[in-house]
Coordinates of C-alpha atoms in Angstrom, one line a residue:
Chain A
X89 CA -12.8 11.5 12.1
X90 CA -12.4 8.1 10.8
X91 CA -10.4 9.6 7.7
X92 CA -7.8 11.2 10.4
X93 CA -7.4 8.0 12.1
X94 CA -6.5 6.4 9.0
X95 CA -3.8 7.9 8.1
X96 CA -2.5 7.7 11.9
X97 CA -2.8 4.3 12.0
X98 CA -0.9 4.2 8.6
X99 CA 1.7 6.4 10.1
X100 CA 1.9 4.5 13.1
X101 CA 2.5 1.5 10.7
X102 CA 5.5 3.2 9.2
X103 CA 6.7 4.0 12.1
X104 CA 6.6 1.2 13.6
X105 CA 8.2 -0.7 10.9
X106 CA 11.0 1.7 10.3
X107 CA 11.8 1.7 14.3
X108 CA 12.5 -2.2 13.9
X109 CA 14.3 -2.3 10.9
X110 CA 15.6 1.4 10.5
X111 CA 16.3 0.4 7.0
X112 CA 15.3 4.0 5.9
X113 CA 16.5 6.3 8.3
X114 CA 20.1 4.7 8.4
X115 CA 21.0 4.7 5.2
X116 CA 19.8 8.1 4.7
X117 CA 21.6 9.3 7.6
X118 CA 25.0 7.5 6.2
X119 CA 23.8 8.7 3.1
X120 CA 23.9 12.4 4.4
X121 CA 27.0 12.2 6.5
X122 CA 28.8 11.4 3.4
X123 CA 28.0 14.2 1.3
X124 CA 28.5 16.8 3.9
X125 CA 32.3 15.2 4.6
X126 CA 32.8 15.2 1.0
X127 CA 31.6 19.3 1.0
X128 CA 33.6 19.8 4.2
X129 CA 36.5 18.4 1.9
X130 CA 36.1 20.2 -1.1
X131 CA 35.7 24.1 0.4
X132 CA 38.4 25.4 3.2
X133 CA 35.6 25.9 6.5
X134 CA 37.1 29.5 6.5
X135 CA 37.1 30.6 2.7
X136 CA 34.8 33.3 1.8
X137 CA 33.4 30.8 -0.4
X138 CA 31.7 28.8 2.2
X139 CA 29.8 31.9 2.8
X140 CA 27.9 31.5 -0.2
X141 CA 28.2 28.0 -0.9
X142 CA 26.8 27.0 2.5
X143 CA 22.9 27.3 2.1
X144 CA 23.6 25.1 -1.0
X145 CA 25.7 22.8 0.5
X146 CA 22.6 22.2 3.3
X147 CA 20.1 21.6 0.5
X148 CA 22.2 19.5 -1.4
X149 CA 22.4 17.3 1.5
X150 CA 19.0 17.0 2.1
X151 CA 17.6 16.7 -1.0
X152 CA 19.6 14.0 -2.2
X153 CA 19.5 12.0 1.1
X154 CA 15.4 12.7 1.1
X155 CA 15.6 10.6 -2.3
X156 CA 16.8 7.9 -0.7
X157 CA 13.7 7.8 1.6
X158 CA 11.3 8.5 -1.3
X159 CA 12.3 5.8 -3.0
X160 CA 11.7 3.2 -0.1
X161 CA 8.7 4.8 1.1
X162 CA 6.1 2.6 -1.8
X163 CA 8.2 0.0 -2.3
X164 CA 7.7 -1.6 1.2
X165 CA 4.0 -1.6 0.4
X166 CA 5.0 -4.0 -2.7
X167 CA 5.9 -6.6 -0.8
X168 CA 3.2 -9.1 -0.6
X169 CA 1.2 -6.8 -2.2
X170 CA 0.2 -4.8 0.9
X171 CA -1.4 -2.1 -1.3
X172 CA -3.8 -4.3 -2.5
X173 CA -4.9 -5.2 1.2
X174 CA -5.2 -1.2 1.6
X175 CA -7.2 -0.9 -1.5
X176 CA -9.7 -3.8 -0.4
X177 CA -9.6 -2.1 3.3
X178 CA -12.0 0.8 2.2
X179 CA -8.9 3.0 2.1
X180 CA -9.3 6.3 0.7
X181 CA -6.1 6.8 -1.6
X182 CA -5.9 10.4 0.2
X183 CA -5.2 8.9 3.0
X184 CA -2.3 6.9 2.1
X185 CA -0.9 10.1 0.3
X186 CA -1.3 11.9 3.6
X187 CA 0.1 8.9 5.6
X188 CA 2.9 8.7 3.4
X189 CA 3.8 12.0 3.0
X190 CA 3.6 12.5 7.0
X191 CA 6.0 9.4 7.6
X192 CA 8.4 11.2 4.6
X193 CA 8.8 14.1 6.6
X194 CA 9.3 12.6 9.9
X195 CA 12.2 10.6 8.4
X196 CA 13.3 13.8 6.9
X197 CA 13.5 15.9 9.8
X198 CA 14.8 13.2 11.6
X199 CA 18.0 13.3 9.3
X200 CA 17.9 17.2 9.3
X201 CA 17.8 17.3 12.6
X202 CA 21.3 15.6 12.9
X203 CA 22.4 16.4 9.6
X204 CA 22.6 20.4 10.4
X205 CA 24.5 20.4 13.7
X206 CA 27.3 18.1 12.0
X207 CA 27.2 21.1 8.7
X208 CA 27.7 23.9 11.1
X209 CA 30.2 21.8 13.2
X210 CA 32.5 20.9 10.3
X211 CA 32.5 24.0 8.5
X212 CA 32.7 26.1 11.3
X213 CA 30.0 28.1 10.3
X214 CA 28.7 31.1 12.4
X215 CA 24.9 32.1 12.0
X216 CA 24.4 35.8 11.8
X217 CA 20.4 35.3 11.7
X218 CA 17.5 34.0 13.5
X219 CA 17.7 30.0 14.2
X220 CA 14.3 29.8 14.6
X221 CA 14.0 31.4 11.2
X222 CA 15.8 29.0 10.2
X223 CA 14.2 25.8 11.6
X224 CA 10.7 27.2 9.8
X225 CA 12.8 27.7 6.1
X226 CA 13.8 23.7 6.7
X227 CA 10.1 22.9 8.1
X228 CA 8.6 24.5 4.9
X229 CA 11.3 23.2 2.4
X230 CA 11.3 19.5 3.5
X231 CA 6.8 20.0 3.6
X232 CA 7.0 20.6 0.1
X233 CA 9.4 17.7 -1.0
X234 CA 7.5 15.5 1.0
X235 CA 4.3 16.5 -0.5
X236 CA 5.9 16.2 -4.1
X237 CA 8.0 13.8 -3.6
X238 CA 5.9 11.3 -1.8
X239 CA 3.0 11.4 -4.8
X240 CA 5.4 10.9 -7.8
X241 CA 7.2 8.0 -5.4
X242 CA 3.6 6.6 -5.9
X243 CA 3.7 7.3 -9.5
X244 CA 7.0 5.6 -10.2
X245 CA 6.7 2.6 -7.8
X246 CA 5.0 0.3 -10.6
X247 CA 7.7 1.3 -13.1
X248 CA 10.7 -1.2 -12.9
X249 CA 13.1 1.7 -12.9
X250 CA 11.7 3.4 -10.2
X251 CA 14.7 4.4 -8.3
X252 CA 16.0 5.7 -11.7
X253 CA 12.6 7.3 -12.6
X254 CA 12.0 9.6 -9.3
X255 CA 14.8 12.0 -9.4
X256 CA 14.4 12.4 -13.5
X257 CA 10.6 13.7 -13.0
X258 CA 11.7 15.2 -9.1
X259 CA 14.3 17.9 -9.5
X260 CA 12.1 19.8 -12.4
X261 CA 9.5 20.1 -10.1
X262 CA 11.4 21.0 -7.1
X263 CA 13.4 23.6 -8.6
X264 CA 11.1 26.1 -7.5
X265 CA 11.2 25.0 -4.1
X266 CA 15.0 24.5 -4.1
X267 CA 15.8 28.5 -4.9
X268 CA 13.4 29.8 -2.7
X269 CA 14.7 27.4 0.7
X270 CA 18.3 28.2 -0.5
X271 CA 17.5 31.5 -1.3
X272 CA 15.5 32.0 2.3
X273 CA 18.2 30.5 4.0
X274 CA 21.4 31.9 2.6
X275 CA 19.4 35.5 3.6
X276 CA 18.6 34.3 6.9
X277 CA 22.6 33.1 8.1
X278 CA 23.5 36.5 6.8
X279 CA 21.3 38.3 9.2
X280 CA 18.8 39.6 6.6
X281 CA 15.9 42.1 7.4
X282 CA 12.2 40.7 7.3
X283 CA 11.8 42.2 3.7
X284 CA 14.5 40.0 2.4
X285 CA 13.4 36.8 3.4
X286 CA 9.3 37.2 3.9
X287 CA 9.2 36.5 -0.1
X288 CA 11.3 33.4 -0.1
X289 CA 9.2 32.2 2.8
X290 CA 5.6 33.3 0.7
X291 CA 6.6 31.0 -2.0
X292 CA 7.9 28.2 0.2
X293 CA 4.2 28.5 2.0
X294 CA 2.5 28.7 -1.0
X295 CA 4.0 25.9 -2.5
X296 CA 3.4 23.7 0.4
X297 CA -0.1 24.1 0.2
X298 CA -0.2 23.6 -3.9
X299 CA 1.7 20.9 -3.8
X300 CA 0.2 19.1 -0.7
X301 CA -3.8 19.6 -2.2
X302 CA -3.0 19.3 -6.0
X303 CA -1.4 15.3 -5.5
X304 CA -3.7 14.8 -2.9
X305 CA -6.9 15.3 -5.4
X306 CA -4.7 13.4 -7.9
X307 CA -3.6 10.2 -6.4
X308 CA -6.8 8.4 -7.0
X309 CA -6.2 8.5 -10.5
X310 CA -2.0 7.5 -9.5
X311 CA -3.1 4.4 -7.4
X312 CA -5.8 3.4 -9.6
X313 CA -5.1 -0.2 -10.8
Chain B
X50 CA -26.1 -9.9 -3.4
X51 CA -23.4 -9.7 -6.8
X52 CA -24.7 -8.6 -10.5
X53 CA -21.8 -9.0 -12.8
X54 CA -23.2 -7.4 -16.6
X55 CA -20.7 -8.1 -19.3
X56 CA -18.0 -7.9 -17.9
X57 CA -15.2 -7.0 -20.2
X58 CA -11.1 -6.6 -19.6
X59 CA -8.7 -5.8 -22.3
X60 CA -5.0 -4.8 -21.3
X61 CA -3.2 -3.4 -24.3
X62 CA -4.2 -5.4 -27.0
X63 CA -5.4 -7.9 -25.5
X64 CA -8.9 -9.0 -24.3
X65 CA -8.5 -10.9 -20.9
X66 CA -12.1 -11.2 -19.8
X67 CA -14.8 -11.3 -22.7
X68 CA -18.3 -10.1 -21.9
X69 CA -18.7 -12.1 -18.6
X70 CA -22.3 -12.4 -17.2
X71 CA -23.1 -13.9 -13.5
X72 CA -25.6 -13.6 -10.9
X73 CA -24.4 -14.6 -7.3
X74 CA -26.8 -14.9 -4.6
X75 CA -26.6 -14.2 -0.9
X76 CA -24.9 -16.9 1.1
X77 CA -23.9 -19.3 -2.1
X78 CA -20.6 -20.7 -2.1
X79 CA -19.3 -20.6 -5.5
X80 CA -16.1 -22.1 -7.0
X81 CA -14.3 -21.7 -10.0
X82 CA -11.9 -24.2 -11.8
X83 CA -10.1 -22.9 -14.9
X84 CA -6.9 -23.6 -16.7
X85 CA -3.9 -20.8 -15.7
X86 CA -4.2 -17.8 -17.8
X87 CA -8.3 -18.1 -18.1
X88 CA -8.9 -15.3 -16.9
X89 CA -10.1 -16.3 -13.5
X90 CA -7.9 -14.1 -10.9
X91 CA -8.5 -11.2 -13.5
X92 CA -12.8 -11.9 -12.7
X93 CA -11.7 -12.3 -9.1
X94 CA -9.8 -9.0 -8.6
X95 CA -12.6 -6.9 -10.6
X96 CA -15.3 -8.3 -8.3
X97 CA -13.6 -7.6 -5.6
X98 CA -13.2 -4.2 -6.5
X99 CA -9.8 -4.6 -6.6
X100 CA -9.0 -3.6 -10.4
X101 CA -11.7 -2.0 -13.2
X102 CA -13.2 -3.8 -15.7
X103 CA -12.4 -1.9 -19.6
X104 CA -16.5 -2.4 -19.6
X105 CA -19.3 -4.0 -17.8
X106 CA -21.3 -3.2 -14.8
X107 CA -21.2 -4.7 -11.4
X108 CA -23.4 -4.2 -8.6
X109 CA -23.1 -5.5 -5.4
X110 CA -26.4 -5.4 -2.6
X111 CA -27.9 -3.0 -5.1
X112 CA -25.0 -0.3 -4.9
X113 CA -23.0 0.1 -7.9
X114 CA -19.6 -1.1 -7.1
X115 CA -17.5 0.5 -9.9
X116 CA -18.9 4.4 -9.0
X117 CA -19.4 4.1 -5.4
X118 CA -16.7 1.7 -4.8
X119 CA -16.1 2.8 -1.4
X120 CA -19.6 2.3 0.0
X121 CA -19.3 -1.8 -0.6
X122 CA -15.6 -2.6 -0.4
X123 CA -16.2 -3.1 3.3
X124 CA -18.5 -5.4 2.7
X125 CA -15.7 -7.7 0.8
X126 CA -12.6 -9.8 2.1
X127 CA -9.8 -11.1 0.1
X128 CA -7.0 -13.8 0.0
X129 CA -5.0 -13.8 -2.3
X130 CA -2.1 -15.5 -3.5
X131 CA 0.1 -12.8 -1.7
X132 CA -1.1 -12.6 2.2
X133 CA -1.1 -8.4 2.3
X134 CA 0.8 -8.6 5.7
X135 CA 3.3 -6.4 6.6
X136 CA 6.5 -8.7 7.5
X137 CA 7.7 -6.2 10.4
X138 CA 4.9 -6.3 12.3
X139 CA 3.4 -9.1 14.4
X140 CA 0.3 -10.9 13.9
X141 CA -1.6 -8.7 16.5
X142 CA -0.1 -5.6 15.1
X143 CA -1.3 -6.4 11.4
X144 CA -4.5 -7.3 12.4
X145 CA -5.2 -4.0 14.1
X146 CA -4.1 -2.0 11.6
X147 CA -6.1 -3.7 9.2
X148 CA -8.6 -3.3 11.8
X149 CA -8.0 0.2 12.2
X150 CA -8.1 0.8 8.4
X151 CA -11.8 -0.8 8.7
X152 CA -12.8 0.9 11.7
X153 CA -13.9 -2.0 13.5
X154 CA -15.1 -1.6 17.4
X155 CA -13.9 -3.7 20.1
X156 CA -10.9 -4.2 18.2
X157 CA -8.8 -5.9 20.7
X158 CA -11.4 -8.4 21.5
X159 CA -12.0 -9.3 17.4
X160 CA -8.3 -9.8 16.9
X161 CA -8.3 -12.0 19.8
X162 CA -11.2 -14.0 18.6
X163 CA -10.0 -14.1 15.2
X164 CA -6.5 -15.5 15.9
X165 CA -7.8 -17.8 18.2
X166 CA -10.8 -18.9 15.0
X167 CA -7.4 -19.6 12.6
X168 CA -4.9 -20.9 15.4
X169 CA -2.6 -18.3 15.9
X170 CA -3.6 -16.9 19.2
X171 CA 0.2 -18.5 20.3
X172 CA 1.5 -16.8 18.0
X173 CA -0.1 -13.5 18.2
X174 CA 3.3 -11.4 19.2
X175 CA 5.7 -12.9 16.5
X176 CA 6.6 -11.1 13.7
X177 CA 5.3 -12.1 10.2
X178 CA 8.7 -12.5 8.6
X179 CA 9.2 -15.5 11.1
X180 CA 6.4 -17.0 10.1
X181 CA 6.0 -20.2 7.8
X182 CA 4.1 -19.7 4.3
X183 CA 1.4 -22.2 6.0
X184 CA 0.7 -19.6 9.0
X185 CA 1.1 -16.9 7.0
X186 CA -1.7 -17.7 4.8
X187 CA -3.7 -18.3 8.0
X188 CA -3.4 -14.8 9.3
X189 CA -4.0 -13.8 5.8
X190 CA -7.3 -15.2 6.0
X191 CA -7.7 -13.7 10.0
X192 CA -7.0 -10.8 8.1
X193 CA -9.9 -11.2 5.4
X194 CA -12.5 -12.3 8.0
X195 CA -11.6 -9.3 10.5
X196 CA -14.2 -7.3 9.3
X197 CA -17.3 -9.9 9.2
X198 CA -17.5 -9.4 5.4
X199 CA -20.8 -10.5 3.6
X200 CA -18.4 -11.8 0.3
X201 CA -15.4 -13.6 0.7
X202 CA -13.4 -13.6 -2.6
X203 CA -10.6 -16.2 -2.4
X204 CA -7.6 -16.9 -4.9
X205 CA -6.2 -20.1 -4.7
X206 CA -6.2 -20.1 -1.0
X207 CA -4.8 -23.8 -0.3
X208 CA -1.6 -23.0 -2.3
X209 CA 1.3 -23.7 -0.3
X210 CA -0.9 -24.6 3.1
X211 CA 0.1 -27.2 5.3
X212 CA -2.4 -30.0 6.3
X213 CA -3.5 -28.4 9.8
X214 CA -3.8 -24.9 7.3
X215 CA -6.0 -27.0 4.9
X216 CA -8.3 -27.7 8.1
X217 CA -8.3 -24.6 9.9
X218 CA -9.5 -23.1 6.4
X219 CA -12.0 -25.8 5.1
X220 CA -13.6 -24.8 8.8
X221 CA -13.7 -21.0 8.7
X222 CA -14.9 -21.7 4.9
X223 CA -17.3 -24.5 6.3
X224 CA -18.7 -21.4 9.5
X225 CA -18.6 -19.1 7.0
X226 CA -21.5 -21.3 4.6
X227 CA -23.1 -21.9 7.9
X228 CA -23.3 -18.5 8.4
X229 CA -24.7 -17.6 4.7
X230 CA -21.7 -15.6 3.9
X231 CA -21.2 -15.4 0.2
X232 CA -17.8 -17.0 -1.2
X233 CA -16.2 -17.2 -4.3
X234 CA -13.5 -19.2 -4.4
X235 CA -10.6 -20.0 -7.1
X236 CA -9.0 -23.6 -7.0
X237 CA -7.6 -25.7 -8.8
X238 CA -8.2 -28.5 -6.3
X239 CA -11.1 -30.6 -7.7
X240 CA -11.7 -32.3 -4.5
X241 CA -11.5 -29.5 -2.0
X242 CA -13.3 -27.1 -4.4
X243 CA -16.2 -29.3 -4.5
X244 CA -16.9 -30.0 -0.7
X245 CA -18.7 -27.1 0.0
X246 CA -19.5 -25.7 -3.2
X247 CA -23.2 -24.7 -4.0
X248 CA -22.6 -24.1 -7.4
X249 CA -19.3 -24.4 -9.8
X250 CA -18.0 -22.6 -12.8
X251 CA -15.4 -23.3 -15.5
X252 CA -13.6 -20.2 -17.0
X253 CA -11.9 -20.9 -19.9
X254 CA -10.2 -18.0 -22.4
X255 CA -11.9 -15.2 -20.7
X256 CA -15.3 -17.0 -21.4
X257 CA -17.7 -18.6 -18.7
X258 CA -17.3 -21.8 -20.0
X259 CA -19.7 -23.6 -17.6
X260 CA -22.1 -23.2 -15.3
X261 CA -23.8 -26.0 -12.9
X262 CA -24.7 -26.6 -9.3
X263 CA -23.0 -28.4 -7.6
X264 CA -24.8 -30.7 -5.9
X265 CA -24.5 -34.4 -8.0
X266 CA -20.7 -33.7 -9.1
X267 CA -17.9 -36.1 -7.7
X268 CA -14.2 -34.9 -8.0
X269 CA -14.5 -37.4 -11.3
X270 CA -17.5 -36.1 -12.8
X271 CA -15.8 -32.4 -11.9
X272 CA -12.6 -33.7 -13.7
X273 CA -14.2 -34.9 -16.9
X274 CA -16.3 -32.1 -17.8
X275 CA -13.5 -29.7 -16.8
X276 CA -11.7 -31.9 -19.5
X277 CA -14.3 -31.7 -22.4
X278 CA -15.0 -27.8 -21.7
X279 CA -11.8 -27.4 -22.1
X280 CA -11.3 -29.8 -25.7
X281 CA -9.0 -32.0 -23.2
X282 CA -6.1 -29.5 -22.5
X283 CA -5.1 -30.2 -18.5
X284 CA -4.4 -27.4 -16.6

């Protein structure tokens, strides 16, 4: 129990701290509004093109607007060397992985959340499928680069290039990810049947859970001084 | 209480900490003068859990420290040169975090007593970033004490403290001896670090240099055998 409340109580910390500054979330949300004018710009909203480009154009966004929060997520524990005071608070390096990664994919969704209204909005884009479909793909997509992303943020933080350093070793390791969400998705606007989307979803879901367990038995040896 | 066994740290190729040996007992105050570079933050930080030695054993209330780290860490508080605060959130709202983190009860009523014990109580709903580096370091060591810890490890604590700091830190120090906590404190202060000191130690190029109890020295005496152990260099 004590291990839950923990990582609340680190969440609640980020939280807290974002809410007040809003350092993170506002430049990722400025961040995102950008890219999707510049997409909105560079495809006519009623080519056929923006049929197929459109699930792209949705990841794009997010991905590269969720590095911006990745990279800010350790950094504010640098400062006056707060993880130390975790490390000599008992702190179980798990738990700052899952305190992290939860506070990741808050900020995420946050952004999402605005982000995808303003992507349908501007490119006049008319979904065939299932929204709530749709809301799941994101969910799982943005679990999984949380999960990733939040334990090589940790890896990268003590290098002095770490905002260089966390999309060179990210996007390998996301690729998987990437096709199946924008796979998933691009099936799902269409309208798809079940059988054309359930294996997109399969491998979102299953790397969720191999990438949220795998860096979460790892990040001793990360956060190890 | 603390069983340091050759204590060894290397980073790269270079040996910070040779072989260091040391016995603490329950409830003594110990401080340690050394030149910068000696070594001594290095000691500090590896027995306080805080970084691994390349070699050595350490064992604190008979557990060993270095395999079942997590068993004894809460038995430990730090200060540091850096105060481990969070800049965004107010001295009440560190404080229970931290105090979350250790999974203290009665939580309100410790960070009450505690920012009341180092002056802050005033203060308590101000955010850290406002806060002068004098204050600071006096929630930092609200912040150490939190959890009743048996060993208080402390780096250089009077660095950068204003004179009512100074006070409000020889006192919690001074309650602390009274109370037969252990300490182990880093100074370079010959006066301050001798005041309540039960026994001092000179590190000098990763070597335990000297070793003596206190009790005799005068900030003089201190100063000229820290001079000879260390061939004359000044720190």
């Amino acid at each position: 129990m004590r291990y839950f409340a923990q990582v609340r109580a680190l969440l609640w910390k980020d939280l807290v701290s974002e809410l007040r500054t809003k350092e993170m979330v506002s430049s990722m949300l400025i961040f995102s509004f950008l890219v999707t004018v510049v997409f909105s710009f560079a495809f006519e909203p009623d080519s056929d093109t923006i049929k197929q480009v459109f699930p792209g154009i949705i990841w794009a966004a997010f991905i590269f607007t969720g590095i911006l929060g990745l990279n800010r997520s350790f950094i504010n524990e640098k400062g006056n060397d707060c993880i130390m005071g975790l490390m000599s608070a008992a702190v179980d390096k798990g738990v700052i992985f899952l305190g992290k990664m939860t506070g990741n994919f808050i900020f995420m969704t946050v952004m999402e959340a605005i982000t995808l209204p303003v992507l349908f909005v501007l490119f006049d884009y008319r979904m065939k499928g299932s929204p709530i479909l749709l809301i799941i793909v994101v969910v799982l997509g943005t679990l999984g680069f949380a999960a990733i992303g939040t334990f090589l943020s940790a890896l990268s933080v003590n290098t002095s290039n770490s905002e260089v350093l966390l999309p060179i070793i990210l996007f390998p390791l996301i690729t998987p990810l990437l096709i199946a969400a924008v796979k998933a998705t691009a099936v799902i606007l269409a309208g798809g049947e079940f059988a054309e989307w359930s294996n997109w979803l399969t491998i979102l879901l299953a790397y969720d859970i191999i990438f949220t367990v795998i860096p979460w038995f790892l990040v001793d040896y990360v956060l190890e001084v | 209480m603390l069983k340091a066994e050759n204590i060894t740290k290397k980073i790269g190729n270079t040996t910070i900490l040779h072989g260091i040996d040391l016995n603490i007992a329950g409830g003594e105050f110990i401080t340690v003068f050394g030149p910068n570079g000696a070594g001594k933050s290095t000691l500090l930080k590896i027995l306080s859990m805080l970084m691994k030695p390349s070699s050595g054993n350490l064992t604190i209330n008979g557990v060993n420290a270095l395999k079942d780290t997590a068993r004894v860490r809460g038995s430990v508080g730090v200060i540091s040169h850096r105060t481990f605060l969070y800049d965004n959130l107010t001295a009440e709202e560190n404080l229970e975090f931290y105090g979350r983190m250790y999974g203290i009860d009665n939580l309100r009523d410790r960070v009450t007593e505690v920012l009341s014990e180092v002056g802050l109580e005033l203060a308590f709903n101000d955010p850290v970033r406002i806060f002068s580096r004098g204050m600071q370091q006096r929630l930092a060591i609200a912040r150490a004490i939190l959890h009743r810890p048996e060993i208080l490890f402390l780096d250089e604590p009077y660095t950068g403290l204003d004179q009512q700091a100074v006070e409000i830190l020889n006192s919690v120090l001074a309650r602390l001896s009274i109370k037969d906590r252990t300490v182990f404190m880093i100074t370079h202060n010959f006066e301050q670090g001798l005041d309540l000191s039960d026994r001092i130690l000179i590190i000098n190029k990763g070597r335990l240099a000297f070793t003596e109890k206190a009790k005799g020295f005068t900030p003089d005496k201190l100063k000229k055998v820290y001079m000879e152990v260390l061939g004359g260099a000044v720190s």
